[in-house]
CSV table of N, CA and C in Angstrom, one decimal:
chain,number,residue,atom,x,y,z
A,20,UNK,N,23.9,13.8,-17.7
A,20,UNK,CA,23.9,13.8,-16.3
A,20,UNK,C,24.5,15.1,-15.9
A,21,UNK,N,23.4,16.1,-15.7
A,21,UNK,CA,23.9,16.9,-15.6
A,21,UNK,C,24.4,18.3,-13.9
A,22,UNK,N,24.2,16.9,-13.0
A,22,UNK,CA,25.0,17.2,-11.8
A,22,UNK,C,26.0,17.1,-11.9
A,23,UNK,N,27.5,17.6,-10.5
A,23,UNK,CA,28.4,17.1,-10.7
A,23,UNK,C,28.6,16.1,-9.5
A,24,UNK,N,29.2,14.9,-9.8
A,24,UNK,CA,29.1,13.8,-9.4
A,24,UNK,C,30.7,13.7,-8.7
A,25,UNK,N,30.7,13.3,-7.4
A,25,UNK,CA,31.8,12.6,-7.1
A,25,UNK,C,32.7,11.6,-7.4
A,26,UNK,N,34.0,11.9,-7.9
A,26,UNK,CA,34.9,11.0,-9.0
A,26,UNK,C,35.5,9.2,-8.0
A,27,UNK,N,35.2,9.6,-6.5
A,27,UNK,CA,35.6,8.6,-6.0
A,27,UNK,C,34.2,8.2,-5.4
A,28,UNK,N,34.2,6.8,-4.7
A,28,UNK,CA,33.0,5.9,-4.1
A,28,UNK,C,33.4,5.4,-2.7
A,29,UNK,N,34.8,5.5,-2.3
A,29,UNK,CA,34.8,5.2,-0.7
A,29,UNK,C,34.6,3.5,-0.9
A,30,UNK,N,34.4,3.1,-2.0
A,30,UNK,CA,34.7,1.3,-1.7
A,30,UNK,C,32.8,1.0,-1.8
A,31,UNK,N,32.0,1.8,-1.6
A,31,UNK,CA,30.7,1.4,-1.5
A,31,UNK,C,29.8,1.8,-3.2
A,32,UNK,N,29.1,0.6,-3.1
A,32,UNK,CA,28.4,0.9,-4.8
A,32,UNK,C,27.6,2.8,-4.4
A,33,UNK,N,27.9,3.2,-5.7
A,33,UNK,CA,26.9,5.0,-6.1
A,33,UNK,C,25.4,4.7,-6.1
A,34,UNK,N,25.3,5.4,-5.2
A,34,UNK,CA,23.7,5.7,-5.0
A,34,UNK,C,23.1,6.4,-6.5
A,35,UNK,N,22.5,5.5,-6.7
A,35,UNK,CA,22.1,5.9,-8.4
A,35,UNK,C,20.6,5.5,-8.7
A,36,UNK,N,19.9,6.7,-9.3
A,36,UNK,CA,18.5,6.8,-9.6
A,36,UNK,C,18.2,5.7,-10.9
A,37,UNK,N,19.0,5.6,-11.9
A,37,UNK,CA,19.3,4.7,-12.7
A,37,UNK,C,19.0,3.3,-12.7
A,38,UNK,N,19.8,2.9,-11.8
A,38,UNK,CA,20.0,1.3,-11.0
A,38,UNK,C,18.4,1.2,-10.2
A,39,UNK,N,18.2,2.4,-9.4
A,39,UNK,CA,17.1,2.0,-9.1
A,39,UNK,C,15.7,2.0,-9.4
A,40,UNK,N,15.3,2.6,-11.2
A,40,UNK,CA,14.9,2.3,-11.6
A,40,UNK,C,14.6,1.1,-12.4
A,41,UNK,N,16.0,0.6,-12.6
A,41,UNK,CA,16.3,-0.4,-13.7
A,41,UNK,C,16.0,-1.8,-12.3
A,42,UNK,N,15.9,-1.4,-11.0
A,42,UNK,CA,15.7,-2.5,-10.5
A,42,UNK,C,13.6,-2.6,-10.5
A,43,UNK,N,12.6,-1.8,-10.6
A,43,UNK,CA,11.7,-1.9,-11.2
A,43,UNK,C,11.2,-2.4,-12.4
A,44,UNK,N,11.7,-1.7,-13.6
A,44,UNK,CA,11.5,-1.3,-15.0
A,44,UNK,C,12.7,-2.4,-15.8
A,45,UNK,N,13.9,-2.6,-15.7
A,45,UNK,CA,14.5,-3.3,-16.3
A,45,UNK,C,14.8,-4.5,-16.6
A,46,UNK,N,14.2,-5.1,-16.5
A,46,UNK,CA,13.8,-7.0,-17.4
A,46,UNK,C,13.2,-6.4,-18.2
A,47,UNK,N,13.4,-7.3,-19.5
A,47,UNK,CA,13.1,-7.9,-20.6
A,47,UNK,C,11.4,-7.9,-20.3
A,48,UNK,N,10.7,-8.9,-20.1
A,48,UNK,CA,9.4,-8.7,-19.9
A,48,UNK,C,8.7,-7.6,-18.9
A,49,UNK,N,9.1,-6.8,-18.0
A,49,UNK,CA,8.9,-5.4,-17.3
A,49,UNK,C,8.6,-5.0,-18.8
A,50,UNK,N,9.6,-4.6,-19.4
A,50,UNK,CA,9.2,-3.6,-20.1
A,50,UNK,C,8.7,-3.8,-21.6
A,51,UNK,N,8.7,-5.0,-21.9
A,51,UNK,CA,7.7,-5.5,-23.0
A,51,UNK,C,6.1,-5.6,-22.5
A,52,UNK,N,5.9,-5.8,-21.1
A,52,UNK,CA,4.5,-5.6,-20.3
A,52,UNK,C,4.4,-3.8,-20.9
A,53,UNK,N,5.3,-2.9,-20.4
A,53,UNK,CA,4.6,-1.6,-20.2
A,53,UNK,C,4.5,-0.8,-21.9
A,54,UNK,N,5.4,-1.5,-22.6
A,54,UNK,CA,5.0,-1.2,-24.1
A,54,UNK,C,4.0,-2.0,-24.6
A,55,UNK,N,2.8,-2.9,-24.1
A,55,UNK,CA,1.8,-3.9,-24.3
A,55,UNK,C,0.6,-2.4,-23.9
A,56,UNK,N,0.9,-2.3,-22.6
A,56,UNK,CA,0.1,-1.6,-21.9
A,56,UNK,C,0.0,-0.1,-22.5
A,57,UNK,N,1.3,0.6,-22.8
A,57,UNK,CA,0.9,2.1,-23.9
A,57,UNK,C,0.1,1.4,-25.2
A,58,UNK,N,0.1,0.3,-25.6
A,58,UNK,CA,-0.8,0.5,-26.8
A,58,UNK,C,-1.7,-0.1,-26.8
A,59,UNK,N,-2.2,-0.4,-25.4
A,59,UNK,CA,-3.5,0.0,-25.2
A,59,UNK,C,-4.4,-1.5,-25.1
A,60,UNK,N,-3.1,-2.7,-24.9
A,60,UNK,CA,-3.7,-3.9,-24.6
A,60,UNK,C,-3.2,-4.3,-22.9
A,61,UNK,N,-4.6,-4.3,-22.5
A,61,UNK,CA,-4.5,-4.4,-21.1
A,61,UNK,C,-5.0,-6.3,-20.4
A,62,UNK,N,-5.5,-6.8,-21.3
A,62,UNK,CA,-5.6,-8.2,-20.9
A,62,UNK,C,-4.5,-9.6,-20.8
A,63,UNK,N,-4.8,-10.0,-19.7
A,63,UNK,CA,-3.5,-11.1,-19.1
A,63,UNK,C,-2.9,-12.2,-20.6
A,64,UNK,N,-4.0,-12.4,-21.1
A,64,UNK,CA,-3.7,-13.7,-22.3
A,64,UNK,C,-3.2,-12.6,-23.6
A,65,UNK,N,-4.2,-11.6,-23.8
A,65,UNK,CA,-3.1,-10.7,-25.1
A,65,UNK,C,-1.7,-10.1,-24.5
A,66,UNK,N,-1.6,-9.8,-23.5
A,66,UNK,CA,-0.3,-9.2,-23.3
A,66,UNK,C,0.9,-10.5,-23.1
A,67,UNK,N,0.1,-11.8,-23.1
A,67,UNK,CA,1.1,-12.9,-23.1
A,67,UNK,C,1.6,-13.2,-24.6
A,68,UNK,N,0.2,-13.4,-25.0
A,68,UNK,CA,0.7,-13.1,-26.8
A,68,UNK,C,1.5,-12.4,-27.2
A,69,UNK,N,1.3,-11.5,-27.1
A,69,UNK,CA,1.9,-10.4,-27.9
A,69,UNK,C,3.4,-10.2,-27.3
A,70,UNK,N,4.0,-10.4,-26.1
A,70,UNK,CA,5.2,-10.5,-25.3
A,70,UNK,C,6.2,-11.5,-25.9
A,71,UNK,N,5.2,-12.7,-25.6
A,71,UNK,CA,5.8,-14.4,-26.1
A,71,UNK,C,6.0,-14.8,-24.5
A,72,UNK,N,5.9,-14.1,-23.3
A,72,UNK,CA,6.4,-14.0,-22.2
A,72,UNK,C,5.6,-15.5,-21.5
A,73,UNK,N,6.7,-16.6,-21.0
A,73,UNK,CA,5.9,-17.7,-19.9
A,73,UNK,C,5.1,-16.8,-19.1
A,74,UNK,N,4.0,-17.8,-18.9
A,74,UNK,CA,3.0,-17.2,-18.0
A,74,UNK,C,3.2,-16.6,-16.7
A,75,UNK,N,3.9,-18.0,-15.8
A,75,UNK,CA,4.0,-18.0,-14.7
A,75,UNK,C,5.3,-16.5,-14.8
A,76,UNK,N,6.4,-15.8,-15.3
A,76,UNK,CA,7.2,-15.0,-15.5
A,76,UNK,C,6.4,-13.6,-15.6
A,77,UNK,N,5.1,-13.8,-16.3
A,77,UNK,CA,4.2,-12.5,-16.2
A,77,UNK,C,3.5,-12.5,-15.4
A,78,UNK,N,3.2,-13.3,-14.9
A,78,UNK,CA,2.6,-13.3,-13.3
A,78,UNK,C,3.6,-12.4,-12.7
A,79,UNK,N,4.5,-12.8,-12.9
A,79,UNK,CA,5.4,-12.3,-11.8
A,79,UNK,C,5.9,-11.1,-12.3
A,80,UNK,N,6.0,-11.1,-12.9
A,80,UNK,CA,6.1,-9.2,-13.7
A,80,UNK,C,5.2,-8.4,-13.4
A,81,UNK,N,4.1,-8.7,-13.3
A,81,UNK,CA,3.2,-8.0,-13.4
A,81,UNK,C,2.3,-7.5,-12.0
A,82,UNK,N,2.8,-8.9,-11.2
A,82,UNK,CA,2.8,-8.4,-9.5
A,82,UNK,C,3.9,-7.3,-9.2
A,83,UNK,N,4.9,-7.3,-9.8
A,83,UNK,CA,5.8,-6.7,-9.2
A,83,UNK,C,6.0,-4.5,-9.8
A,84,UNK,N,5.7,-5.3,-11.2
A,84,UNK,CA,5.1,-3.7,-11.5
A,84,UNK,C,4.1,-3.0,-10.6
A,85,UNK,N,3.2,-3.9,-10.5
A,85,UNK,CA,1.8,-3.1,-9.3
A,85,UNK,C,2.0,-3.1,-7.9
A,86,UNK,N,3.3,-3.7,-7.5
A,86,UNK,CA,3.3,-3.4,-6.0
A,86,UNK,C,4.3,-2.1,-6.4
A,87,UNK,N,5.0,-1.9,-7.1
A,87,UNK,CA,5.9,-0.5,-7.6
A,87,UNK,C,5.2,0.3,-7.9
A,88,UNK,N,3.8,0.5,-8.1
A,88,UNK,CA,2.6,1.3,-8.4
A,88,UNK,C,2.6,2.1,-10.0
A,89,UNK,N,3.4,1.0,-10.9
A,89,UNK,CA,3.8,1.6,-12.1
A,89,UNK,C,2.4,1.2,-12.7
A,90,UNK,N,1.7,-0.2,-12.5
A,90,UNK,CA,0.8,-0.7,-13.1
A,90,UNK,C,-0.6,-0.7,-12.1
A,91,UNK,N,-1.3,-0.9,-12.6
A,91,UNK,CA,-2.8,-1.3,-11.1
A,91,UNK,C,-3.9,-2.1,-12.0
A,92,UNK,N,-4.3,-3.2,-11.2
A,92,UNK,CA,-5.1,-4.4,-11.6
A,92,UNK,C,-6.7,-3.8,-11.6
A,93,UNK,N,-7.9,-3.9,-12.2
A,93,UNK,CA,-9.0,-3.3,-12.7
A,93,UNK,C,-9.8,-4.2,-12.8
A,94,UNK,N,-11.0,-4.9,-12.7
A,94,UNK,CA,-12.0,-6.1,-12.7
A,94,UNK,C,-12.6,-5.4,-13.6
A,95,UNK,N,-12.7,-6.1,-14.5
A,95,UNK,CA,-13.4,-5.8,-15.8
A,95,UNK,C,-14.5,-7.1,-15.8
A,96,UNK,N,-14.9,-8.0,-15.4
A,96,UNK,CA,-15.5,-8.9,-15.4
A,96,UNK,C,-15.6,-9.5,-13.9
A,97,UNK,N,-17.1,-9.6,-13.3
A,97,UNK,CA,-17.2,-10.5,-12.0
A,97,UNK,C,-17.4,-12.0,-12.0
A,98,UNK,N,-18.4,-12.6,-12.4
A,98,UNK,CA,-18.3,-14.1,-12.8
A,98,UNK,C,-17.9,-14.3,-14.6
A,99,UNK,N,-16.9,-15.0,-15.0
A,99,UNK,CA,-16.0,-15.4,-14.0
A,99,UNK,C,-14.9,-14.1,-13.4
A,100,UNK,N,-14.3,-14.2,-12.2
A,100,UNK,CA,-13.2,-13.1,-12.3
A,100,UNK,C,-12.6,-12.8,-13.2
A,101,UNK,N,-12.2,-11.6,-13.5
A,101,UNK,CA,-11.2,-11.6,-14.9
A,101,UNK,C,-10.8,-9.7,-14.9
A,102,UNK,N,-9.3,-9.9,-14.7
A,102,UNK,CA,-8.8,-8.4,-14.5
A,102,UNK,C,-8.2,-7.6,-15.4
A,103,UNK,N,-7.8,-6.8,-15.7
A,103,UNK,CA,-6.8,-6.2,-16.6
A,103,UNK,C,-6.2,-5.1,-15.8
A,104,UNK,N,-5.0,-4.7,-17.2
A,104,UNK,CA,-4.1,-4.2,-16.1
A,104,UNK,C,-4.1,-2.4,-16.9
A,105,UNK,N,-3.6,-1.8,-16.2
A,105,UNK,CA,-3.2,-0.1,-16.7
A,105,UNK,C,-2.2,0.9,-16.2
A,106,UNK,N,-1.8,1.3,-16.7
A,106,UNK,CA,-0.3,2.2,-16.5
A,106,UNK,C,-1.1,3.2,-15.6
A,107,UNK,N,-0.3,3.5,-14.2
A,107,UNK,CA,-0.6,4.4,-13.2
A,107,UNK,C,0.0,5.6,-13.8
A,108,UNK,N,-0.1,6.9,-13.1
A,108,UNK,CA,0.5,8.2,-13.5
A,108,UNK,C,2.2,7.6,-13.7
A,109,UNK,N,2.7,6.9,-13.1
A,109,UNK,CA,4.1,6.7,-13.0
A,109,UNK,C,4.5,5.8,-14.3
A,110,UNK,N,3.4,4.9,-14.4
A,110,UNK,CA,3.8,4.0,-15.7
A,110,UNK,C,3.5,4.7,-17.1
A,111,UNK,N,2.7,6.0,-16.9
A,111,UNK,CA,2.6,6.9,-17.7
A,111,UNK,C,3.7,7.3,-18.2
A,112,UNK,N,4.3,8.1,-17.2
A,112,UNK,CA,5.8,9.0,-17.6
A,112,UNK,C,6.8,8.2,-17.8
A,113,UNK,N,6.5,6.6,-17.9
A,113,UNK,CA,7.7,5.8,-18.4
A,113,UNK,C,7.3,6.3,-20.4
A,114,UNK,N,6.8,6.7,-20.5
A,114,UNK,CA,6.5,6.8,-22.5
A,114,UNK,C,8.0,6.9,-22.9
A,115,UNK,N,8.3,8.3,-22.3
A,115,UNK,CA,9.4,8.9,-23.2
A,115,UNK,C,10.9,8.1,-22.8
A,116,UNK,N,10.9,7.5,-21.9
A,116,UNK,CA,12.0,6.5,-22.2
A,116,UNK,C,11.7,5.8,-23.1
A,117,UNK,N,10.5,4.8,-22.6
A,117,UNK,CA,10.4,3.5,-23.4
A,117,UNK,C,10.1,4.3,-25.2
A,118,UNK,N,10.0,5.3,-25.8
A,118,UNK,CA,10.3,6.0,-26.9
A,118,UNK,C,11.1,5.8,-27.2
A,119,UNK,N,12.0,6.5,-26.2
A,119,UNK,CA,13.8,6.6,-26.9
A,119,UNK,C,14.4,5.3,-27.2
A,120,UNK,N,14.0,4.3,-26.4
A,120,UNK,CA,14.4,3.3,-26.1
A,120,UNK,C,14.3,2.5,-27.5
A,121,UNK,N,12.8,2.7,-28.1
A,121,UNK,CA,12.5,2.2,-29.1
A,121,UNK,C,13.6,2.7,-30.2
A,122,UNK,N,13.3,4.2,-30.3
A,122,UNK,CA,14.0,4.6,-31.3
A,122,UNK,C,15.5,4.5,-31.5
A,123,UNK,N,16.3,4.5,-30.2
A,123,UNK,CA,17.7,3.7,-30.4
A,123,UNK,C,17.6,2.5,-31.1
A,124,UNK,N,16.6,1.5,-30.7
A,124,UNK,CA,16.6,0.1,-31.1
A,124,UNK,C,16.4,0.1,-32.5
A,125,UNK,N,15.3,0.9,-33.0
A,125,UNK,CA,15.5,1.3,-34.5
A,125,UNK,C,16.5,1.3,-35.2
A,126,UNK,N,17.0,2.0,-34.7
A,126,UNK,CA,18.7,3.0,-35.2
A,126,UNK,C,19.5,2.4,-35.5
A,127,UNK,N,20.1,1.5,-34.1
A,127,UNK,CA,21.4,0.9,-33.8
A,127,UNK,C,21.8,-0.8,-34.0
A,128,UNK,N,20.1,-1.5,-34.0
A,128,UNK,CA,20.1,-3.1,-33.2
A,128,UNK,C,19.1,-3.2,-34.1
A,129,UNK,N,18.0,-3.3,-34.4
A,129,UNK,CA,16.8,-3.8,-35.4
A,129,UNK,C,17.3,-3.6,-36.7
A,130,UNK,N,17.5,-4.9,-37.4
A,130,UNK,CA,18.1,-4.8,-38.8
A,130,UNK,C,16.9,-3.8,-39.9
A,131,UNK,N,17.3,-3.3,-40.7
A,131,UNK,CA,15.8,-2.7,-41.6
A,131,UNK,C,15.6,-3.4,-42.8
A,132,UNK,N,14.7,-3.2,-43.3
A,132,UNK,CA,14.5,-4.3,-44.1
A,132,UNK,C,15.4,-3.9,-45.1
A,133,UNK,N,15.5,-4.8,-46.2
A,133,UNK,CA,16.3,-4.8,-47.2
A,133,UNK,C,15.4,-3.9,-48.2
A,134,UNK,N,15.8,-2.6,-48.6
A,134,UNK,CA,15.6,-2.1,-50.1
A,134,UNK,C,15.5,-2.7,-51.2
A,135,UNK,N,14.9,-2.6,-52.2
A,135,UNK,CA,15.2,-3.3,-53.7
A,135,UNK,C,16.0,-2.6,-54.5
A,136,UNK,N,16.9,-3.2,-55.0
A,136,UNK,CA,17.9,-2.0,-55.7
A,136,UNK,C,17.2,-2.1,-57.1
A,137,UNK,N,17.3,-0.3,-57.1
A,137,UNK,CA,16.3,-0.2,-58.4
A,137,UNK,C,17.0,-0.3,-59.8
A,138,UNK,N,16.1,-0.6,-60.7
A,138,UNK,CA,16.5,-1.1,-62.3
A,138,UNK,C,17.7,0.3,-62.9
């Protein structure tokens, strides 16, 4: 963080870019939707699979991504309707968090598999 930041707040929460993305982007299914979506599965029933996410919860994730304009809905099919979804320029430039993000989780929190200890 590399402004310098005011050490007191006056009693009122810090206006913070962080928080306000984390009020977009930060659930648990938010962002298991937009790592669905970088690899390139854009349909409502695989990105439920592949999540584990209740339906009616991706419903609602996935309205709320596209009114944030991180996601946008696409008709891939007319009878019957049938939509899929895709990362806007903005859900683009989420990669390199959701990278880092991974790669911490590697690092710190994802056990690795056990080695065989050799003869």
């Amino acid at each position: 963080m590399g402004q310098k930041y005011e050490s007191t707040n006056l009693g009122a929460p810090r206006v913070c870019s962080i928080a306000d993305a984390l009020d977009i982007v930060g659930e648990r299914w938010s962002l298991l939707v937009l790592r669905e979506l970088g690899f390139g599965v854009h349909r409502f029933k695989d990105i439920q699979v592949n999540t584990g996410a209740p339906r009616e919860t991706l419903a609602v994730r996935l309205r709320k991504l596209e009114e944030a304009g991180v996601i946008e809905r696409r008709r891939y099919c007319e009878h019957p309707p049938r939509d899929e979804y895709v990362l806007t320029e903005a859900g683009q430039a989420l990669a390199p968090a959701l990278r880092a993000l991974r790669q911490w989780g590697e690092r710190y929190v994802t056990p690795t598999l056990q080695q065989p200890a050799e003869a």
